[in-house]
Amino acid sequence: MKKEKRVKEKIKKTAKGKRNEVLLDDSSSKFCLFTDTLGEAQKRMLSSFLDDVNRHLALPKHDTGLMIGDFRNAICYLSSQGVPFEDILTRLSPVNLGGFYARPPVLWFSLDDAAKIYPLSMKQGQMAVFRLSVYLDALVMPEVLQLALDFTIKRFPSFATTLKKGVFWHYLDTSKRRYQVEQESSIPCRPLPVYRSGSQSFRVICYLNKISVEFFHVLTDGNGGLVFIKTLVGEYLRIMGENFAYEDGVLDVNQTPDSKELMNCFHRTDAKVTESSFFDRSAVQLSGKLSKYRPYRVLHIMMNASDLMQKATSLSCTVTAYVLALMFLAGKYATDDIDGISCIQVPVNMRKFYSSVTVRNFAMYCGIRIKLSDITDLPSTVSLVSQQLEKRSSRSMMDMMMNETGRLVNMLRFVPLAIKSPVAKVLYGFAGDSAFSNTLSNLGVVHLPQELQRHVKSMDFVLGTALTNRASCALVTVGNIATLSISKMTSDPSFEEKLCEMLREQGIEISVEGSSESWR
Amino acid sequence: MEMKIVYPDKGEHRYSRKDVIFVMKWPFMALGLASVIVNICTKGTAWSVIAVWSLWMAWSSVFSTSMVEYNRISQAIKIITDSCILLVMINLVFGLDWMAFVVPIVCFGGLIVAGSLFFTDIQRQKQNAMPFLALLVACLLISILGLSLKSNWPFIVLCAVSASLLVSVAIIMGREFPVEFKRRFHSN
């Protein structure tokens, strides 16, 4: 009777304010039952362990309670998996919390040049969010993932921030809090509620065997996001008992962050030429009514990477050029326009030109523009795409664009945000993405330490909503699976149907997965 | 096309703020336009300016709210500022003479409200100090300007309250006070 009362009291205490919690409701009762199975010596060890955890936390009472709950949940889970008690305490050592949660927030970060436009142009229900997902070989345990996130976030100080308004620009202010793992919802890449005090600009989601992270673009680009998710997955697997070397972009969470990782690298070019322009003629759009809820649907076309590589090599082009050519052909099929120019936006990772370890935005983009009448068959389209891709994604062109970005930022630096913001909204509303028909962002082949690679089945990379483009595509390859993800903004399925048909015709083995249709 | 669903079910349809904005923007625009047209047709004082500003106030406070730093202090300050502008408009449009008396009293009330919100939750609200500081500075400037033109007790009270609150916030924030300014005024 007494025990029951104690359990109920603990549940009541833990349940207070537990909104949106992934953790199980009966976590406290589980922990009480678990402690009852321990011997006196182990109980003392556990008590001293939890005291040590408490010493590492100087958060508001609510967050401290939740974080102690995270430790309890992870201990219960690992114990239920037969992990020896001492081993559990070693894996979950509070040393992994570092001083992050014990110190007051002092750091702040001005937005990098590419990030400055995102908060200026966002609207209700419209935000530049992208998602990276890793599919593991076993179900993801939310209690362990939460603790992995608690340990990982300190390694990424520019992610442990909240968006703020300055007089001239927005900026990121450090926010010391418990960053929370969420449940998957039906529609990926939903806008993040960045308006709240201390709100986070990314979300970690788990669903079955998938760990996903959705980032607001102010924080990072695809490559920076990749480092974060790889490190998070690495930490998750470490807690689960895997040992591996910190290499291939998996960071040691207990290492002090390097200032180079937090750098705004957009001022590194020496070139002075600025001929590039952000405004271009409107491109042909895929047909179909724009959905009110975006993305309307997300599809993942999983392809055999060797087949894809082989096909590209046989046409003497890169995988990016090959997929772009297929997208141009599918795009022509999916539009009612007869003439005009089709244009696909291709983000370019500037890290390939400038050695950089920054986890912030460091990407520019180029547009591959082809007349609809010139899009006839695959070989000729591949040839047109390859020529343009080589020229337009070259270092000199990217330098020009980087200069232009810097020039624009410099020009607007003393214009108050109150003026910049509405003007940017109007300009972005008019010009927006109408200069492009579609987007293809290729993250390339993702390398992981061998021990982690064994647990990772595949990955996907999803781009968020566009204004007028009916589709946005992103490609990522892990092992022998290349996943092309399409974020659709319309219910018209002709683009993806044609793309799949062509891939099959080309002899590439594919399988299609995705979300159900959203409301129109 | 055969496709395996790997996301949870979409669940029940819920209306978002975006839907509400989409529906409500039309009556708001129609009301604003109608008031301007009626005002032009009937001639006389430009009362439609007040109507349009009031509609804007309601729109920006209830429907299209701020997407960054939407918190109780920033909202309270926004309402106080908008209300003061509305009072000044009413005074000017109808040629009245109570502006110098009423506006500082409203500002004083606003300072008390914003101050209460700030001082009752200092640890968290330190993050939202800037809008409060901006209001304090604005009130101080208004009161100094007001006193130089017309000396009355509301301006004296406003000046004293805003100055003392400003000093209190500076003391509470300590070294964070200049850092907060550096952050908010950065231009790179």
XYZ file of C-alpha atoms in Angstrom:
708
model
C 0.000 0.000 0.000
C 2.834 2.330 1.014
C 4.789 1.394 -2.109
C 1.791 2.048 -4.320
C 1.374 5.501 -2.776
C 5.050 6.271 -3.326
C 4.793 5.223 -6.975
C 1.697 7.364 -7.468
C 3.409 10.366 -5.901
C 6.425 9.971 -8.174
C 4.204 9.640 -11.222
C 2.360 12.798 -10.193
C 5.640 14.685 -9.769
C 7.092 13.539 -13.089
C 3.896 13.995 -15.047
C 3.681 17.687 -14.106
C 4.044 19.735 -17.248
C 4.935 16.779 -19.429
C 3.425 18.090 -22.623
C 4.373 16.440 -25.939
C 6.503 13.935 -24.140
C 7.691 10.941 -26.062
C 8.602 9.256 -22.857
C 6.276 6.694 -21.407
C 3.762 7.796 -18.781
C 4.687 5.004 -16.467
C 8.397 5.880 -16.498
C 8.481 6.800 -12.806
C 6.740 3.645 -11.731
C 9.163 1.662 -13.875
C 12.085 3.400 -12.227
C 10.716 2.708 -8.751
C 10.259 -0.950 -9.628
C 13.778 -0.987 -11.072
C 15.363 0.513 -7.943
C 13.609 -2.107 -5.843
C 15.573 -4.792 -7.667
C 18.930 -3.204 -6.760
C 21.135 -4.139 -3.851
C 22.135 -1.595 -1.196
C 25.538 -0.859 -2.787
C 23.954 -0.337 -6.193
C 21.285 1.909 -4.700
C 24.021 4.067 -3.173
C 25.810 4.191 -6.534
C 22.606 5.162 -8.277
C 21.826 7.845 -5.747
C 25.308 9.325 -6.083
C 24.984 9.075 -9.891
C 21.726 11.053 -9.849
C 23.248 13.606 -7.483
C 26.080 14.008 -9.966
C 23.545 14.517 -12.767
C 21.864 17.170 -10.667
C 25.186 18.973 -10.181
C 25.491 19.295 -13.955
C 22.127 20.999 -14.267
C 21.351 24.641 -13.579
C 18.208 24.787 -15.663
C 14.741 25.900 -14.556
C 13.098 23.374 -12.231
C 10.835 21.955 -14.922
C 13.665 21.234 -17.362
C 15.872 19.806 -14.602
C 13.072 17.414 -13.625
C 12.643 16.318 -17.225
C 16.363 15.744 -17.709
C 16.643 13.649 -14.580
C 13.642 11.775 -15.958
C 15.609 11.219 -19.189
C 18.399 9.544 -17.220
C 15.947 7.406 -15.283
C 14.193 6.290 -18.455
C 17.462 5.403 -20.158
C 18.650 3.491 -17.092
C 15.395 1.497 -17.007
C 15.594 0.746 -20.710
C 19.233 -0.363 -20.713
C 18.647 -2.441 -17.617
C 15.671 -4.154 -19.283
C 18.045 -5.048 -22.131
C 20.323 -6.868 -19.710
C 23.133 -4.299 -19.722
C 25.167 -4.655 -16.483
C 24.448 -1.919 -13.925
C 28.006 -0.540 -13.806
C 28.121 -0.477 -17.594
C 24.886 1.531 -17.689
C 26.319 4.154 -15.360
C 29.490 4.370 -17.474
C 27.584 4.815 -20.738
C 25.282 7.443 -19.248
C 27.966 9.225 -17.260
C 26.912 12.819 -16.451
C 30.348 13.890 -17.684
C 28.668 13.724 -21.100
C 26.541 16.707 -20.100
C 29.682 18.798 -19.758
C 29.137 22.288 -18.425
C 26.518 23.158 -21.001
C 23.490 22.919 -18.716
C 25.332 24.282 -15.683
C 26.426 27.615 -17.132
C 24.329 30.651 -17.996
C 23.910 31.407 -21.703
C 26.405 33.944 -23.029
C 27.030 33.146 -26.690
C 25.164 34.652 -29.566
C 25.648 34.309 -33.322
C 24.882 36.719 -36.109
C 23.280 34.921 -39.047
C 25.532 33.925 -41.906
C 24.990 35.661 -45.248
C 22.809 32.887 -46.680
C 20.686 32.577 -43.559
C 19.720 36.244 -43.393
C 16.921 35.933 -45.954
C 15.079 33.051 -44.234
C 13.593 34.843 -41.219
C 12.906 37.899 -43.374
C 10.867 35.976 -45.898
C 9.010 33.530 -43.666
C 5.254 33.727 -43.396
C 2.590 31.901 -41.410
C 2.774 28.290 -42.592
C 5.763 29.013 -44.823
C 9.282 28.437 -43.567
C 12.524 27.119 -45.086
C 12.771 23.763 -43.317
C 14.601 20.669 -44.512
C 14.819 17.192 -43.051
C 17.470 14.530 -42.822
C 16.527 11.004 -41.755
C 18.547 7.943 -40.904
C 16.929 4.497 -41.036
C 18.474 2.092 -38.548
C 18.391 -1.687 -38.506
C 16.281 -1.751 -35.330
C 13.480 0.222 -33.695
C 14.630 3.536 -32.242
C 14.240 3.833 -28.472
C 12.978 7.358 -27.702
C 14.311 7.267 -24.138
C 17.850 6.622 -25.398
C 17.540 9.078 -28.278
C 16.441 11.807 -25.861
C 19.540 11.294 -23.756
C 21.711 11.149 -26.891
C 20.270 14.544 -27.838
C 20.888 15.880 -24.311
C 24.553 14.871 -24.720
C 24.959 15.944 -28.366
C 23.535 19.453 -28.343
C 26.443 20.976 -26.404
C 28.773 20.047 -29.277
C 26.731 22.296 -31.603
C 26.470 25.669 -29.839
C 24.996 27.400 -32.877
C 22.128 24.870 -32.839
C 21.423 25.329 -29.123
C 19.948 28.716 -29.869
C 16.749 30.617 -30.349
C 15.968 33.119 -33.087
C 15.823 36.775 -32.034
C 15.137 40.112 -33.655
C 17.868 42.729 -33.715
C 17.500 46.295 -34.910
C 19.169 45.519 -38.253
C 19.236 41.713 -38.536
C 17.910 38.646 -36.822
C 20.411 36.663 -34.766
C 20.725 33.418 -32.814
C 20.854 33.668 -29.049
C 21.984 30.726 -26.932
C 19.115 28.997 -25.212
C 19.957 26.669 -22.357
C 17.119 24.215 -22.097
C 16.266 20.589 -22.602
C 15.934 20.066 -26.336
C 13.159 17.612 -26.877
C 12.667 14.558 -29.064
C 9.260 14.570 -30.748
C 6.953 12.019 -32.268
C 6.645 11.809 -36.043
C 3.591 13.511 -37.508
C 1.978 12.865 -40.838
C 3.439 15.819 -42.715
C 7.221 16.290 -42.675
C 8.905 19.701 -42.719
C 6.119 21.531 -40.890
C 7.079 25.084 -39.867
C 8.801 25.333 -36.493
C 7.248 27.535 -33.779
C 10.279 29.831 -33.539
C 8.204 32.682 -32.103
C 8.229 31.346 -28.529
C 10.732 32.463 -25.898
C 13.722 30.140 -26.055
C 12.161 28.047 -28.826
C 14.423 25.743 -30.784
C 15.062 26.092 -34.526
C 15.306 22.366 -35.215
C 13.366 19.298 -34.186
C 14.485 15.739 -33.585
C 11.870 13.166 -34.442
C 11.754 9.431 -34.071
C 9.431 6.947 -35.681
C 9.875 3.181 -35.798
C 13.449 2.646 -37.023
C 13.912 6.214 -38.246
C 15.677 9.167 -36.627
C 14.922 12.465 -38.347
C 16.084 15.996 -37.762
C 14.280 18.962 -39.284
C 16.277 22.164 -39.448
C 15.205 25.727 -40.022
C 17.682 26.897 -42.674
C 18.923 29.758 -40.459
C 20.930 27.171 -38.528
C 22.669 25.211 -41.201
C 22.647 23.745 -44.698
C 22.411 20.092 -45.735
C 26.068 19.358 -45.030
C 26.031 20.951 -41.578
C 22.805 19.090 -40.844
C 24.460 15.880 -41.948
C 27.258 16.345 -39.398
C 24.641 16.907 -36.685
C 22.538 13.865 -37.497
C 25.585 11.630 -37.914
C 26.884 12.757 -34.505
C 23.439 12.274 -32.923
C 23.074 8.782 -34.383
C 26.638 7.998 -33.303
C 25.854 9.061 -29.739
C 22.615 7.059 -29.777
C 24.463 3.939 -30.896
C 27.234 4.560 -28.367
C 24.677 4.549 -25.561
C 23.216 1.390 -27.070
C 26.661 -0.181 -26.700
C 28.439 0.351 -30.023
C 32.092 1.392 -30.060
C 33.442 3.367 -32.990
C 36.076 5.896 -33.969
C 35.074 9.542 -34.331
C 35.689 10.000 -38.049
C 33.799 10.594 -41.315
C 31.960 13.609 -39.925
C 30.883 11.967 -36.655
C 32.030 14.350 -33.939
C 33.031 13.481 -30.404
C 30.301 15.102 -28.312
C 32.681 15.683 -25.425
C 35.180 17.606 -27.510
C 35.172 21.407 -27.220
C 33.552 22.982 -30.297
C 36.042 24.527 -32.672
C 35.470 28.178 -33.562
C 35.996 27.243 -37.221
C 32.835 25.126 -37.039
C 30.807 28.225 -36.160
C 32.278 30.533 -38.777
C 30.360 32.532 -41.328
C 32.498 31.483 -44.316
C 30.870 33.742 -46.882
C 33.642 36.310 -46.741
C 36.402 33.977 -47.788
C 36.510 34.618 -51.506
C 39.223 36.897 -52.854
C 37.472 37.463 -56.172
C 36.042 40.952 -56.608
C 33.823 40.344 -59.622
C 30.087 40.596 -59.028
C 28.116 39.879 -62.147
C 25.705 37.392 -60.770
C 22.070 38.300 -60.246
C 19.482 36.816 -57.949
C 16.628 37.726 -60.237
C 16.035 35.761 -63.381
C 13.241 35.336 -65.888
C 10.299 33.221 -64.758
C 10.574 29.556 -65.549
C 7.883 27.122 -66.613
C 6.132 25.545 -63.615
C 4.848 21.991 -63.373
C 1.077 21.918 -63.735
C -1.366 21.115 -60.950
C -3.163 23.177 -58.351
C -0.948 24.218 -55.463
C -1.976 22.497 -52.283
C -2.997 24.594 -49.289
C -1.031 22.281 -46.978
C 2.587 21.798 -47.891
C 4.268 19.556 -48.643
C 1.215 17.825 -50.002
C 3.103 14.578 -50.096
C 6.658 13.321 -49.714
C 7.968 10.454 -51.815
C 11.211 8.559 -51.496
C 12.413 6.787 -54.628
C 15.010 4.312 -53.442
C 17.400 3.272 -56.155
C 20.256 0.869 -56.513
C 23.239 3.226 -56.297
C 25.495 1.016 -58.431
C 22.898 0.915 -61.230
C 22.546 4.676 -61.037
C 26.292 5.233 -61.132
C 26.681 2.797 -64.013
C 23.983 4.551 -66.061
C 25.553 7.947 -65.444
C 29.000 6.646 -66.397
C 27.618 5.101 -69.592
C 26.343 8.565 -70.579
C 29.670 10.160 -69.544
C 28.083 12.393 -66.935
C 27.828 12.749 -63.172
C 24.968 11.270 -61.171
C 23.677 14.802 -60.515
C 23.609 15.602 -64.248
C 21.910 12.285 -64.995
C 19.163 12.787 -62.402
C 18.748 16.403 -63.529
C 18.250 15.246 -67.110
C 15.569 12.791 -65.984
C 13.915 15.569 -63.987
C 13.872 17.867 -67.036
C 12.220 15.138 -69.105
C 9.686 14.314 -66.355
C 9.087 18.041 -65.838
C 8.301 18.555 -69.513
C 5.793 15.717 -69.305
C 4.211 17.212 -66.160
C 3.566 20.708 -67.502
C 0.853 22.012 -69.810
C 3.170 24.722 -71.159
C 4.350 24.189 -74.692
C 7.177 26.677 -74.829
C 9.228 28.521 -72.277
C 12.271 27.723 -70.230
C 12.510 25.000 -67.659
C 14.992 25.730 -64.888
C 16.213 23.547 -62.065
C 17.944 25.074 -59.070
C 21.019 23.165 -57.921
C 22.555 24.072 -54.544
C 26.346 23.988 -54.614
C 28.350 23.061 -51.524
C 31.049 25.718 -51.180
C 33.080 23.421 -48.935
C 34.336 21.700 -52.054
C 36.021 24.947 -53.131
C 37.056 26.214 -49.726
C 38.349 23.906 -47.069
C 35.888 24.500 -44.235
C 34.524 22.612 -41.250
C 31.712 25.057 -40.596
C 28.381 23.534 -39.580
C 26.571 26.692 -40.598
C 25.289 27.585 -44.066
C 27.995 27.506 -46.694
C 26.227 26.785 -49.963
C 25.311 28.797 -53.027
C 23.196 27.702 -55.954
C 23.078 27.727 -59.726
C 20.240 27.366 -62.196
C 20.286 24.927 -65.114
C 18.039 26.466 -67.773
C 16.862 24.585 -70.847
C 14.187 25.521 -73.374
C 11.251 23.107 -73.317
C 11.692 22.614 -77.073
C 15.294 21.459 -76.499
C 14.259 18.781 -74.034
C 13.787 15.844 -76.361
C 15.578 12.665 -75.333
C 17.854 11.551 -72.526
C 21.286 11.667 -74.239
C 20.815 15.173 -75.652
C 19.355 16.477 -72.376
C 22.226 14.923 -70.412
C 24.668 16.679 -72.719
C 22.952 20.080 -72.273
C 22.739 19.643 -68.510
C 26.378 18.547 -68.179
C 27.674 21.549 -70.112
C 25.684 24.015 -68.041
C 26.326 22.276 -64.745
C 30.064 22.336 -65.258
C 30.068 26.005 -66.167
C 27.477 27.354 -63.741
C 28.586 25.457 -60.671
C 32.229 26.372 -61.225
C 34.223 28.106 -58.541
C 34.391 31.377 -60.450
C 30.603 31.536 -60.845
C 30.034 30.629 -57.222
C 32.562 33.235 -56.123
C 30.648 35.840 -58.097
C 27.436 34.862 -56.399
C 29.078 34.847 -53.006
C 30.402 38.346 -53.702
C 26.988 39.495 -54.775
C 25.466 38.098 -51.582
C 28.105 39.861 -49.507
C 27.542 43.100 -51.394
C 23.779 42.927 -50.847
C 24.174 42.162 -47.141
C 26.627 45.018 -46.791
C 24.322 47.409 -48.614
C 21.394 46.566 -46.340
C 23.311 46.348 -43.079
C 22.087 49.636 -41.634
C 18.517 49.418 -42.920
C 16.303 48.663 -39.904
C 14.649 45.268 -39.793
C 11.249 46.950 -39.549
C 11.785 48.234 -43.121
C 13.734 45.272 -44.517
C 11.273 42.663 -43.370
C 8.106 43.800 -45.201
C 10.129 44.700 -48.325
C 11.784 41.264 -48.353
C 8.387 39.602 -47.911
C 6.940 41.478 -50.874
C 10.006 40.897 -53.085
C 10.207 37.236 -52.127
C 6.480 36.920 -52.743
C 6.818 38.360 -56.253
C 10.121 36.866 -57.336
C 10.300 33.934 -54.910
C 11.095 30.693 -56.607
C 9.304 31.498 -59.868
C 12.679 31.673 -61.644
C 12.907 27.918 -61.078
C 10.712 25.000 -62.024
C 12.194 22.554 -59.570
C 15.192 21.973 -57.262
C 17.703 19.168 -56.972
C 19.968 19.109 -53.952
C 22.440 16.230 -54.016
C 24.203 15.566 -50.716
C 26.305 12.895 -52.387
C 27.565 9.705 -50.817
C 27.439 9.725 -47.029
C 30.360 8.023 -45.315
C 30.116 6.686 -41.802
C 32.507 4.806 -39.547
C 32.260 1.113 -40.347
C 30.702 0.211 -36.981
C 27.897 2.731 -37.537
C 27.459 1.891 -41.197
C 26.422 -1.642 -40.165
C 23.390 -0.207 -38.342
C 22.359 2.332 -40.985
C 20.088 0.916 -43.679
C 19.536 4.109 -45.619
C 19.017 7.852 -45.387
C 16.733 10.412 -46.907
C 16.920 14.151 -47.390
C 13.690 16.112 -47.784
C 13.418 19.734 -48.855
C 10.609 21.766 -47.386
C 8.010 23.910 -49.010
C 8.454 26.150 -52.001
C 6.191 29.024 -53.010
C 5.280 28.199 -56.588
C 7.368 25.136 -57.459
C 5.211 22.030 -57.458
C 8.130 19.779 -56.569
C 11.524 19.921 -54.863
C 13.920 17.005 -55.028
C 16.873 15.927 -52.918
C 19.242 13.006 -53.307
C 21.436 11.228 -50.796
C 23.320 7.937 -50.999
C 24.293 5.592 -48.192
C 25.843 2.221 -48.952
C 24.195 0.956 -52.092
C 20.933 2.851 -51.693
C 20.460 6.215 -53.341
C 17.262 7.909 -52.133
C 15.661 10.583 -54.256
C 13.065 12.392 -52.134
C 10.399 14.495 -53.795
C 8.421 17.051 -51.805
C 5.218 17.605 -53.747
C 3.157 20.774 -53.485
C 0.353 19.501 -55.703
C -1.792 16.401 -55.943
C -0.926 15.961 -59.655
C 1.202 12.772 -59.686
C 2.446 13.029 -63.294
C 5.985 14.212 -62.453
C 6.880 11.356 -60.117
C 5.065 8.787 -62.258
C 7.082 9.767 -65.319
C 10.314 9.851 -63.307
C 9.736 6.326 -61.952
C 8.756 5.072 -65.395
C 11.978 6.429 -66.907
C 14.134 5.021 -64.120
C 12.589 1.576 -64.647
C 13.065 1.891 -68.404
C 16.704 2.645 -67.749
C 16.971 -0.645 -65.893
C 17.432 0.931 -62.467
C 15.892 -1.062 -59.668
C 13.612 1.203 -57.602
C 11.137 1.044 -54.755
C 8.882 3.905 -53.695
C 7.963 4.905 -50.162
C 6.421 8.062 -48.791
C 3.737 9.854 -46.846
C 0.013 9.687 -47.407
C -1.601 12.599 -49.195
C -2.187 15.703 -47.156
C -5.366 17.799 -47.260
C -5.629 19.726 -50.516
C 2.062 4.020 -58.730
C 2.639 1.560 -55.932
C 3.930 3.185 -52.790
C 4.612 2.031 -49.263
C 3.443 4.533 -46.646
C 6.213 5.025 -44.113
C 4.770 7.974 -42.212
C 1.995 7.955 -39.599
C -1.590 8.509 -40.634
C -2.404 12.163 -41.302
C -5.086 12.159 -38.580
C -7.907 14.654 -38.313
C -7.841 17.895 -40.230
C -7.111 20.841 -37.969
C -7.440 24.445 -38.964
C -4.207 26.371 -38.718
C -3.543 30.060 -38.258
C -2.818 30.207 -41.982
C -6.423 29.113 -42.711
C -7.816 31.733 -40.352
C -5.656 34.419 -41.982
C -6.802 33.305 -45.430
C -10.478 33.608 -44.426
C -10.254 36.751 -42.301
C -8.105 38.898 -44.581
C -11.032 39.481 -46.954
C -13.507 40.993 -44.424
C -10.695 43.061 -42.944
C -9.655 44.402 -46.350
C -13.277 45.023 -47.306
C -13.935 46.935 -44.077
C -10.820 49.054 -44.513
C -11.631 49.843 -48.112
C -15.288 50.547 -47.339
C -14.409 52.993 -44.567
C -12.026 54.904 -46.861
C -14.616 55.058 -49.673
C -17.442 56.146 -47.337
C -15.128 58.744 -45.773
C -14.205 60.152 -49.190
C -17.869 60.218 -50.270
C -19.147 61.858 -47.098
C -16.168 64.217 -46.878
C -15.463 65.948 -43.545
C -12.844 64.771 -41.068
C -10.538 61.904 -42.054
C -12.011 59.427 -39.528
C -11.180 56.522 -41.868
C -7.501 56.864 -40.850
C -8.540 55.905 -37.328
C -10.736 53.073 -38.626
C -7.944 51.668 -40.803
C -5.387 51.902 -37.980
C -7.810 50.163 -35.595
C -8.327 47.376 -38.123
C -4.554 47.056 -38.509
C -4.167 46.879 -34.735
C -6.736 44.098 -34.464
C -5.255 42.263 -37.451
C -1.656 42.345 -36.242
C -2.518 41.527 -32.636
C -4.973 38.706 -33.211
C -4.394 37.156 -36.628
C -1.064 37.933 -38.264
C 1.065 37.937 -35.152
C 4.835 38.273 -35.045
C 6.736 35.139 -36.101
C 9.813 35.889 -34.017
C 9.834 36.839 -30.329
C 6.104 36.656 -29.762
C 5.947 36.788 -26.000
C 3.885 38.459 -23.323
C 6.182 41.472 -22.958
C 6.517 42.126 -26.692
C 2.748 41.770 -27.104
C 1.970 44.084 -24.208
C 4.387 46.673 -25.595
C 2.949 46.368 -29.079
C -0.571 46.988 -27.780
C 0.585 49.982 -25.702
C 2.478 51.521 -28.645
C -0.374 50.954 -31.085
C -2.882 52.382 -28.593
C -0.789 55.510 -28.106
C -0.576 56.014 -31.868
C -4.351 55.559 -32.058
C -4.903 58.164 -29.332
C -2.599 60.637 -31.091
C -4.518 60.039 -34.338
C -7.908 60.601 -32.678
C -6.609 63.771 -31.081
C -5.185 65.139 -34.336
C -8.036 64.090 -36.627
C -10.771 65.524 -34.396
C -8.730 68.582 -33.337
C -8.924 67.791 -29.608
C -6.586 68.955 -26.879
C -6.087 66.065 -24.445
C -3.146 64.296 -26.147
C -0.468 65.711 -23.847
C -2.468 64.537 -20.842
C -3.848 61.150 -21.922
C -0.896 59.657 -23.823
C 1.597 59.875 -20.932
C -0.996 58.345 -18.594
C -1.517 55.428 -21.001
C 2.275 55.075 -21.358
C 2.597 55.055 -17.579
C -0.023 52.308 -17.342
C 1.827 50.405 -20.047
C 5.104 50.700 -18.172
C 3.502 49.321 -15.024
C 2.046 46.351 -16.961
C 5.286 45.601 -18.875
C 7.339 46.142 -15.712
C 5.165 43.714 -13.761
C 5.547 41.100 -16.503
C 9.307 41.610 -16.526
C 9.997 41.702 -12.807
C 7.745 38.762 -11.914
C 9.742 36.390 -14.120
C 13.158 38.034 -14.394
C 15.196 34.940 -15.207
C 13.190 34.070 -18.297
C 12.165 37.589 -19.279
C 15.797 38.733 -19.377
C 15.756 37.114 -22.812
C 12.967 39.501 -23.803
C 14.477 42.582 -22.213
C 15.055 44.541 -25.397
C 11.431 45.405 -26.255
C 10.982 46.534 -22.651
C 14.154 48.627 -22.818
C 12.976 50.155 -26.091
C 9.668 51.111 -24.448
C 11.494 52.617 -21.468
C 13.781 54.677 -23.686
C 10.852 55.796 -25.855
C 8.828 56.827 -22.776
C 11.799 58.691 -21.360
C 12.325 60.578 -24.611
C 8.606 61.348 -24.957
C 8.429 62.654 -21.415
C 11.542 64.824 -21.799
C 10.168 66.213 -25.050
C 6.758 66.714 -23.443
C 8.214 68.492 -20.423
C 10.191 70.834 -22.632
C 6.960 71.827 -24.393
C 4.350 71.650 -21.680
C 5.005 70.857 -18.046
C 2.216 68.742 -16.535
C 2.118 66.022 -13.880
C 1.591 63.018 -16.255
C 4.861 63.834 -18.040
C 6.683 64.265 -14.722
C 5.402 60.899 -13.480
C 6.228 59.182 -16.782
C 9.745 60.621 -16.777
C 10.388 59.531 -13.185
C 8.928 56.037 -13.637
C 10.680 55.306 -16.942
C 14.036 56.592 -15.653
C 13.847 54.563 -12.452
C 12.743 51.420 -14.313
C 15.579 51.879 -16.799
C 18.108 52.114 -13.979
C 16.565 49.062 -12.257
C 16.738 46.963 -15.427
C 20.349 48.061 -16.001
C 21.278 47.048 -12.441
C 19.478 43.702 -12.687
C 21.034 42.847 -16.030
C 24.484 43.967 -14.942
C 27.124 43.041 -17.500
C 24.466 41.616 -19.800
C 23.095 45.125 -20.332
C 25.768 46.360 -22.802
C 25.989 42.881 -24.365
C 22.247 42.951 -25.038
C 22.706 46.261 -26.881
C 25.619 44.846 -28.861
C 23.518 41.865 -29.939
C 20.468 43.873 -30.857
C 22.381 46.525 -32.773
C 24.801 44.246 -34.616
C 24.952 44.956 -38.338
C 27.205 42.240 -39.764
